[in-house]
Short mmCIF file of C-alpha atoms in Angstrom, two decimals:
data_model
loop_
_atom_site.label_atom_id
_atom_site.label_comp_id
_atom_site.label_asym_id
_atom_site.label_seq_id
_atom_site.Cartn_x
_atom_site.Cartn_y
_atom_site.Cartn_z
CA UNK R 25 150.58 107.69 133.64
CA UNK R 26 147.26 107.25 131.85
CA UNK R 27 145.66 109.84 134.08
CA UNK R 28 148.51 112.26 133.53
CA UNK R 29 148.48 111.89 129.77
CA UNK R 30 144.70 111.66 129.39
CA UNK R 31 144.23 115.10 127.94
CA UNK R 32 140.86 116.40 127.34
CA UNK R 33 142.34 118.83 124.85
CA UNK R 34 142.91 116.00 122.39
CA UNK R 35 140.53 113.46 121.05
CA UNK R 36 143.12 110.79 121.64
CA UNK R 37 145.11 108.86 124.16
CA UNK R 38 148.86 108.25 124.10
CA UNK R 39 150.00 105.40 121.85
CA UNK R 40 149.59 102.02 123.49
CA UNK R 41 151.14 98.66 122.82
CA UNK R 42 147.80 97.09 122.03
CA UNK R 43 144.09 97.64 122.26
CA UNK R 44 142.20 96.79 125.41
CA UNK R 45 139.53 94.17 125.62
CA UNK R 46 136.16 95.35 124.46
CA UNK R 47 137.61 97.35 121.58
CA UNK R 48 136.28 96.81 118.10
CA UNK R 49 139.68 95.90 116.72
CA UNK R 50 142.16 93.06 117.06
CA UNK R 51 145.75 93.59 116.04
CA UNK R 52 146.45 89.98 115.07
CA UNK R 53 144.35 88.87 112.16
CA UNK R 54 145.97 85.57 111.15
CA UNK R 55 147.88 84.73 107.96
CA UNK R 56 146.65 86.23 104.73
CA UNK R 57 144.02 88.49 106.32
CA UNK R 58 144.36 92.24 106.03
CA UNK R 59 142.18 94.89 107.58
CA UNK R 60 140.72 97.59 105.39
CA UNK R 61 142.06 101.07 106.18
CA UNK R 62 140.69 102.82 103.10
CA UNK R 63 138.88 106.12 103.83
CA UNK R 64 135.08 106.20 104.02
CA UNK R 65 133.06 109.16 102.62
CA UNK R 66 131.14 111.58 104.84
CA UNK R 67 128.02 110.92 102.75
CA UNK R 68 127.75 107.42 104.17
CA UNK R 69 126.88 108.96 107.57
CA UNK R 70 125.53 112.48 107.04
CA UNK R 71 122.77 113.61 104.70
CA UNK R 72 124.20 117.00 103.73
CA UNK R 73 127.41 119.02 103.84
CA UNK R 74 127.55 122.80 103.50
CA UNK R 75 129.70 125.83 104.24
CA UNK R 76 127.96 128.37 106.47
CA UNK R 77 129.10 131.97 106.12
CA UNK R 78 129.09 134.32 109.12
CA UNK R 79 130.09 137.97 109.56
CA UNK R 80 133.11 138.46 111.79
CA UNK R 81 134.91 141.80 112.31
CA UNK R 82 134.26 143.20 108.83
CA UNK R 83 135.15 139.88 107.23
CA UNK R 84 133.36 136.68 106.37
CA UNK R 85 134.26 133.38 108.00
CA UNK R 86 133.10 130.05 106.56
CA UNK R 87 132.32 127.06 108.77
CA UNK R 88 131.99 123.56 107.34
CA UNK R 89 129.00 121.68 108.75
CA UNK R 90 127.53 118.22 108.22
CA UNK R 91 123.84 117.59 108.89
CA UNK R 92 121.24 114.85 109.17
CA UNK R 93 117.56 114.71 110.11
CA UNK R 94 114.61 116.98 109.31
CA UNK R 95 112.61 117.29 112.54
CA UNK R 96 113.03 117.17 116.29
CA UNK R 97 115.56 118.98 118.53
CA UNK R 98 118.97 119.86 117.09
CA UNK R 99 122.07 118.12 118.42
CA UNK R 100 124.96 120.56 117.96
CA UNK R 101 128.13 118.45 117.93
CA UNK R 102 131.54 119.94 118.81
CA UNK R 103 134.67 117.82 118.23
CA UNK R 104 137.89 117.53 120.21
CA UNK R 105 141.20 119.26 119.55
CA UNK R 106 142.83 118.18 116.28
CA UNK R 107 139.73 116.35 115.09
CA UNK R 108 136.86 117.53 112.89
CA UNK R 109 133.11 117.16 112.55
CA UNK R 110 133.77 113.78 110.91
CA UNK R 111 134.64 112.52 114.39
CA UNK R 112 130.86 112.32 114.89
CA UNK R 113 130.05 110.42 111.68
CA UNK R 114 129.31 106.94 113.02
CA UNK R 115 127.62 108.35 116.14
CA UNK R 116 125.34 110.46 113.93
CA UNK R 117 124.06 107.50 111.95
CA UNK R 118 123.38 105.62 115.21
CA UNK R 119 121.62 108.42 117.13
CA UNK R 120 119.40 109.24 114.15
CA UNK R 121 118.19 105.63 114.19
CA UNK R 122 117.30 105.88 117.88
CA UNK R 123 115.40 109.15 118.38
CA UNK R 124 113.69 111.91 116.45
CA UNK R 125 116.36 114.57 116.12
CA UNK R 126 118.42 116.71 113.79
CA UNK R 127 122.21 116.64 113.87
CA UNK R 128 124.59 119.50 113.04
CA UNK R 129 128.31 118.71 113.35
CA UNK R 130 130.66 121.64 112.71
CA UNK R 131 134.38 121.99 112.05
CA UNK R 132 135.60 124.42 114.70
CA UNK R 133 137.94 127.25 113.69
CA UNK R 134 141.42 126.12 112.71
CA UNK R 135 140.09 122.59 112.17
CA UNK R 136 138.80 120.51 109.26
CA UNK R 137 137.57 122.48 106.26
CA UNK R 138 136.49 125.61 108.11
CA UNK R 139 138.07 128.79 106.69
CA UNK R 140 138.34 131.83 108.94
CA UNK R 141 140.31 135.07 108.79
CA UNK R 142 142.10 134.31 112.06
CA UNK R 143 142.47 130.51 112.42
CA UNK R 144 145.05 130.91 115.19
CA UNK R 145 142.60 132.48 117.66
CA UNK R 146 141.44 129.36 119.46
CA UNK R 147 140.38 131.10 122.65
CA UNK R 148 137.36 129.66 124.41
CA UNK R 149 135.57 133.00 124.06
CA UNK R 150 136.08 133.19 120.29
CA UNK R 151 135.13 129.58 119.61
CA UNK R 152 132.01 129.84 121.78
CA UNK R 153 130.94 132.92 119.79
CA UNK R 154 131.54 130.94 116.59
CA UNK R 155 129.01 128.33 117.68
CA UNK R 156 126.41 131.02 118.39
CA UNK R 157 127.01 132.67 115.01
CA UNK R 158 126.65 129.39 113.13
CA UNK R 159 123.38 128.67 114.94
CA UNK R 160 122.13 132.16 114.04
CA UNK R 161 123.19 131.75 110.40
CA UNK R 162 121.38 128.41 110.19
CA UNK R 163 118.15 129.28 112.00
CA UNK R 164 117.83 133.06 112.26
CA UNK R 165 116.23 134.70 115.30
CA UNK R 166 113.99 131.75 116.19
CA UNK R 167 116.22 128.67 116.42
CA UNK R 168 114.70 125.30 117.31
CA UNK R 169 115.49 123.65 120.65
CA UNK R 170 119.20 122.82 120.66
CA UNK R 171 121.26 120.44 122.77
CA UNK R 172 125.01 121.06 122.63
CA UNK R 173 127.21 117.97 122.81
CA UNK R 174 130.98 118.38 123.01
CA UNK R 175 133.91 116.02 123.30
CA UNK R 176 137.17 116.99 125.01
CA UNK R 177 138.15 120.50 123.84
CA UNK R 178 134.72 120.65 122.19
CA UNK R 179 133.16 119.78 125.55
CA UNK R 180 134.88 122.77 127.10
CA UNK R 181 133.67 124.99 124.25
CA UNK R 182 130.15 123.59 124.71
CA UNK R 183 130.19 124.68 128.35
CA UNK R 184 131.54 128.15 127.50
CA UNK R 185 128.89 128.50 124.77
CA UNK R 186 126.10 127.56 127.17
CA UNK R 187 127.40 129.73 130.02
CA UNK R 188 127.64 132.80 127.75
CA UNK R 189 124.08 132.19 126.46
CA UNK R 190 125.18 132.21 122.82
CA UNK R 191 122.41 129.71 122.06
CA UNK R 192 119.16 131.16 123.48
CA UNK R 193 117.12 128.04 122.64
CA UNK R 194 119.47 125.76 124.61
CA UNK R 195 117.72 122.60 125.71
CA UNK R 196 120.49 120.63 127.36
CA UNK R 197 124.23 120.08 127.59
CA UNK R 198 126.29 116.91 127.18
CA UNK R 199 130.03 116.87 127.89
CA UNK R 200 132.11 113.84 126.91
CA UNK R 201 135.31 112.94 128.78
CA UNK R 202 136.52 116.34 129.87
CA UNK R 203 136.99 117.24 133.53
CA UNK R 204 138.75 120.40 134.68
CA UNK R 205 140.99 118.78 137.30
CA UNK R 206 142.33 116.03 135.02
CA UNK R 207 142.76 118.39 132.09
CA UNK R 208 144.71 120.96 134.09
CA UNK R 209 146.95 118.23 135.55
CA UNK R 210 147.69 116.93 132.06
CA UNK R 211 148.73 120.21 130.44
CA UNK R 212 152.38 119.97 131.45
CA UNK R 213 152.84 116.65 129.64
CA UNK R 214 150.92 117.53 126.50
CA UNK R 215 153.81 118.85 124.42
CA UNK R 216 155.73 115.60 124.99
CA UNK R 217 152.70 113.63 123.87
CA UNK R 218 152.27 115.74 120.73
CA UNK R 219 155.96 115.31 119.88
CA UNK R 220 155.57 111.54 120.16
CA UNK R 221 153.11 111.41 117.25
CA UNK R 222 154.32 110.91 113.66
CA UNK R 223 154.67 114.26 111.91
CA UNK R 224 153.71 112.89 108.51
CA UNK R 225 152.08 109.90 106.83
CA UNK R 226 152.66 108.65 103.31
CA UNK R 227 148.90 108.24 102.71
CA UNK R 228 145.53 108.71 104.36
CA UNK R 229 145.41 104.92 104.73
CA UNK R 230 148.63 105.05 106.76
CA UNK R 231 147.15 107.75 109.00
CA UNK R 232 144.06 105.60 109.58
CA UNK R 233 146.22 102.57 110.34
CA UNK R 234 148.33 104.54 112.81
CA UNK R 235 145.27 105.92 114.60
CA UNK R 236 143.92 102.40 115.15
CA UNK R 237 147.21 100.72 116.09
CA UNK R 238 148.22 103.52 118.45
CA UNK R 239 144.88 103.36 120.23
CA UNK R 240 143.88 106.91 119.32
CA UNK R 241 140.67 105.55 117.77
CA UNK R 242 139.74 101.99 118.67
CA UNK R 243 136.93 101.60 116.16
CA UNK R 244 138.22 100.93 112.63
CA UNK R 245 135.05 102.15 110.94
CA UNK R 246 135.14 105.46 112.79
CA UNK R 247 138.86 105.89 112.10
CA UNK R 248 138.25 105.40 108.37
CA UNK R 249 135.91 108.38 108.17
CA UNK R 250 137.29 110.51 111.03
CA UNK R 251 141.00 110.62 110.11
CA UNK R 252 140.16 112.19 106.74
CA UNK R 253 139.36 115.35 108.68
CA UNK R 254 142.56 115.25 110.70
CA UNK R 255 145.20 115.15 107.96
CA UNK R 256 145.97 117.09 104.78
CA UNK R 257 148.50 116.94 101.97
CA UNK R 258 151.91 118.32 102.89
CA UNK R 259 152.86 121.70 101.53
CA UNK R 260 156.61 121.34 102.20
CA UNK R 261 158.97 119.74 99.65
CA UNK R 262 159.19 115.95 99.64
CA UNK R 263 162.98 116.12 99.83
CA UNK R 264 162.83 117.60 103.34
CA UNK R 265 164.94 115.44 105.69
CA UNK R 266 162.44 116.00 108.48
CA UNK R 267 159.66 114.55 106.39
CA UNK R 268 161.42 111.38 105.32
CA UNK R 269 162.78 110.79 108.81
CA UNK R 270 159.40 111.12 110.49
CA UNK R 271 157.91 108.70 107.99
CA UNK R 272 160.55 106.04 108.53
CA UNK R 273 160.45 106.43 112.31
CA UNK R 274 156.68 106.62 112.54
CA UNK R 275 154.07 104.82 110.57
CA UNK R 276 156.35 102.43 108.69
CA UNK R 277 157.38 100.84 111.95
CA UNK R 278 153.71 100.60 112.89
CA UNK R 279 152.92 98.91 109.58
CA UNK R 280 155.49 96.22 110.15
CA UNK R 281 153.95 95.17 113.44
CA UNK R 282 151.94 92.37 111.82
CA UNK R 283 154.72 91.21 109.47
CA UNK R 284 156.68 88.03 109.98
CA UNK R 285 160.44 87.71 109.58
CA UNK R 286 163.16 90.33 109.99
CA UNK R 287 164.53 90.03 106.46
CA UNK R 288 161.17 90.77 104.84
CA UNK R 289 160.73 93.67 107.24
CA UNK R 290 164.03 95.18 106.18
CA UNK R 291 163.24 94.70 102.50
CA UNK R 292 159.82 96.26 102.87
CA UNK R 293 161.21 99.22 104.80
CA UNK R 294 163.74 99.84 102.05
CA UNK R 295 161.02 99.71 99.39
CA UNK R 296 158.84 102.07 101.42
CA UNK R 297 161.71 104.54 101.82
CA UNK R 298 162.15 104.57 98.03
CA UNK R 299 158.42 105.04 97.50
CA UNK R 300 158.37 108.16 99.70
CA UNK R 301 159.89 110.23 96.93
CA UNK R 302 157.10 109.25 94.54
CA UNK R 303 154.17 109.88 96.87
CA UNK R 304 152.47 112.94 98.23
CA UNK R 305 152.86 113.03 102.00
CA UNK R 306 150.19 113.92 104.53
CA UNK R 307 150.47 115.84 107.78
CA UNK R 308 148.17 117.08 110.56
CA UNK R 309 145.69 119.79 109.55
CA UNK R 310 146.35 121.74 112.74
CA UNK R 311 149.56 122.04 114.75
CA UNK R 312 148.15 121.56 118.23
CA UNK R 313 151.50 122.33 119.87
CA UNK R 314 151.13 125.95 118.71
CA UNK R 315 147.77 126.34 120.50
CA UNK R 316 149.28 125.93 123.98
CA UNK R 317 148.53 129.48 125.10
CA UNK R 318 144.81 128.71 124.91
CA UNK R 319 144.78 125.38 126.76
CA UNK R 320 144.41 126.79 130.26
CA UNK R 321 141.60 129.09 129.14
CA UNK R 322 139.63 126.15 127.80
CA UNK R 323 139.64 124.25 131.09
CA UNK R 324 140.21 126.64 134.01
CA UNK R 325 136.97 127.15 135.92
CA UNK R 326 135.19 124.63 133.71
CA UNK R 327 133.59 122.62 136.53
CA UNK R 328 132.01 125.71 138.07
CA UNK R 329 130.73 126.92 134.69
CA UNK R 330 129.29 123.47 133.94
CA UNK R 331 127.50 123.28 137.28
CA UNK R 332 125.97 126.76 136.96
CA UNK R 333 124.40 126.06 133.55
CA UNK R 334 120.68 125.89 134.29
CA UNK R 335 119.76 123.31 131.62
CA UNK R 336 119.76 119.51 132.22
CA UNK R 337 123.31 118.18 131.95
CA UNK R 338 124.90 114.85 131.10
CA UNK R 339 128.55 113.95 131.70
CA UNK R 340 129.93 110.87 129.91
CA UNK R 341 133.31 109.58 131.05
CA UNK R 342 135.72 106.85 130.00
CA UNK R 343 136.94 106.28 133.57
CA UNK R 344 135.60 106.59 137.11
CA UNK R 345 138.52 108.45 138.68
CA UNK R 346 138.17 111.63 136.65
CA UNK R 347 135.78 113.70 138.74
CA UNK R 348 137.33 116.67 140.52
CA UNK R 349 136.07 118.01 143.86
CA UNK R 350 133.50 120.45 142.45
CA UNK R 351 131.98 117.83 140.17
CA UNK R 352 131.94 115.21 142.93
CA UNK R 353 129.95 117.56 145.15
CA UNK R 354 127.73 118.56 142.25
CA UNK R 355 126.97 114.94 141.45
CA UNK R 356 126.04 114.22 145.07
CA UNK R 357 123.67 117.18 144.91
CA UNK R 358 122.06 115.82 141.76
CA UNK R 359 123.08 118.78 139.59
CA UNK R 360 123.91 116.60 136.59
CA UNK R 361 123.64 113.02 135.39
CA UNK R 362 126.82 111.03 134.91
CA UNK R 363 127.54 107.77 133.14
CA UNK R 364 130.84 105.89 132.86
CA UNK R 365 131.50 103.91 129.68
CA UNK R 366 134.33 101.46 130.43
CA UNK R 367 136.64 99.85 127.87
CA UNK R 368 136.76 103.06 125.85
CA UNK R 369 139.66 105.31 125.01
CA UNK R 370 139.39 109.08 125.27
CA UNK R 371 137.49 109.24 121.96
CA UNK R 372 134.46 107.68 123.65
CA UNK R 373 131.92 108.56 120.96
CA UNK R 374 134.16 107.05 118.28
CA UNK R 375 135.14 103.92 120.20
CA UNK R 376 131.60 103.11 121.36
CA UNK R 377 129.11 105.15 119.28
CA UNK R 378 126.21 102.84 120.15
CA UNK R 379 126.77 103.18 123.91
CA UNK R 380 127.07 106.96 123.69
CA UNK R 381 123.95 107.14 121.50
CA UNK R 382 122.02 104.94 123.93
CA UNK R 383 123.04 107.09 126.91
CA UNK R 384 122.15 110.31 125.11
CA UNK R 385 118.86 109.00 123.72
CA UNK R 386 117.76 107.77 127.14
CA UNK R 387 118.69 111.13 128.71
CA UNK R 388 116.79 113.14 126.11
CA UNK R 389 113.66 110.98 126.24
CA UNK R 390 113.67 111.05 130.06
CA UNK R 391 113.68 114.85 129.95
CA UNK R 392 110.96 114.80 127.29
CA UNK R 393 113.19 116.57 124.76
CA UNK R 394 112.21 114.03 122.12
CA UNK R 395 110.82 110.54 121.60
CA UNK R 396 112.24 107.21 120.59
CA UNK R 397 111.63 106.24 116.99
CA UNK R 398 109.01 103.57 116.36
CA UNK R 399 110.38 100.13 117.06
CA UNK R 400 113.14 101.42 119.34
CA UNK R 401 114.15 100.43 121.95
#
């Protein structure tokens, strides 16, 4: 079931009863102890935030980017479906402490705070062109050496961007937990998975709590900064039956998981239901279920495209059984480097940012793309 539902389109895994060993979170905290689910600001992890304007079919599109670092190769970070550039926040602070590099994390079209004329066009071709246009807007005709790193859907877009030569100064390619065979197998079950998620949350804190307790993000710190980019205030009226029902069936039940005693649970649920009318609700920034027509285009032929990219390549996976035939042969031929990071969910770079940073830093230093910072490792 995990293999079927592990979708590389999403930066998440299906909800689980608990978190596996090795995660950074424990569900049971003991009496009187409460975990902190308050949001964390982007500025704690990135140095700058800006909106980059690009020309697109007689209109201007604006892409939100977050940056850190002033010298060294550029790491262009592409997030998974439904997430945003903030998915890379904790990873960015770690990698910048390891090696000399610059980081640029962008909100892809239809995601985060990016504003484009046609946010519904999430084709691989269009999103790959977006990456090239943002690079051109940032660096002009002589961009610095760039390594593209993509997770899940972003990993597929990274491969399409590299294969189409949209980044002429491409140094290397890193793909995190996306394999064509597994992704294609999972497409049929994706709508059911998306329907299983809460439609709304009564606060950003509730969204963060759900993401941790469901196993979508197993690192509380990362969830506290990342989920801010996944949800937005609802635009529909608060009196909508669909809204109140999804709240009571979704996150409120999650919240009660650590409570003791049925009577107090019932009382709290009643109080929460009454509070709904007073609060502004939050929902997902992008309706992934409506992007289904693009899913196959993201992943079909991905293994072949990945293998034909001439730059050094790194594949990071959360499980060993996710290589398809083409990649298995390619690995035996030494066409790319692969590393498995166990005890991670699908959001590998969020669950284990230090391990991903270590793998990437070692890869880049080995290929002489950059150097370790003084005192590291």
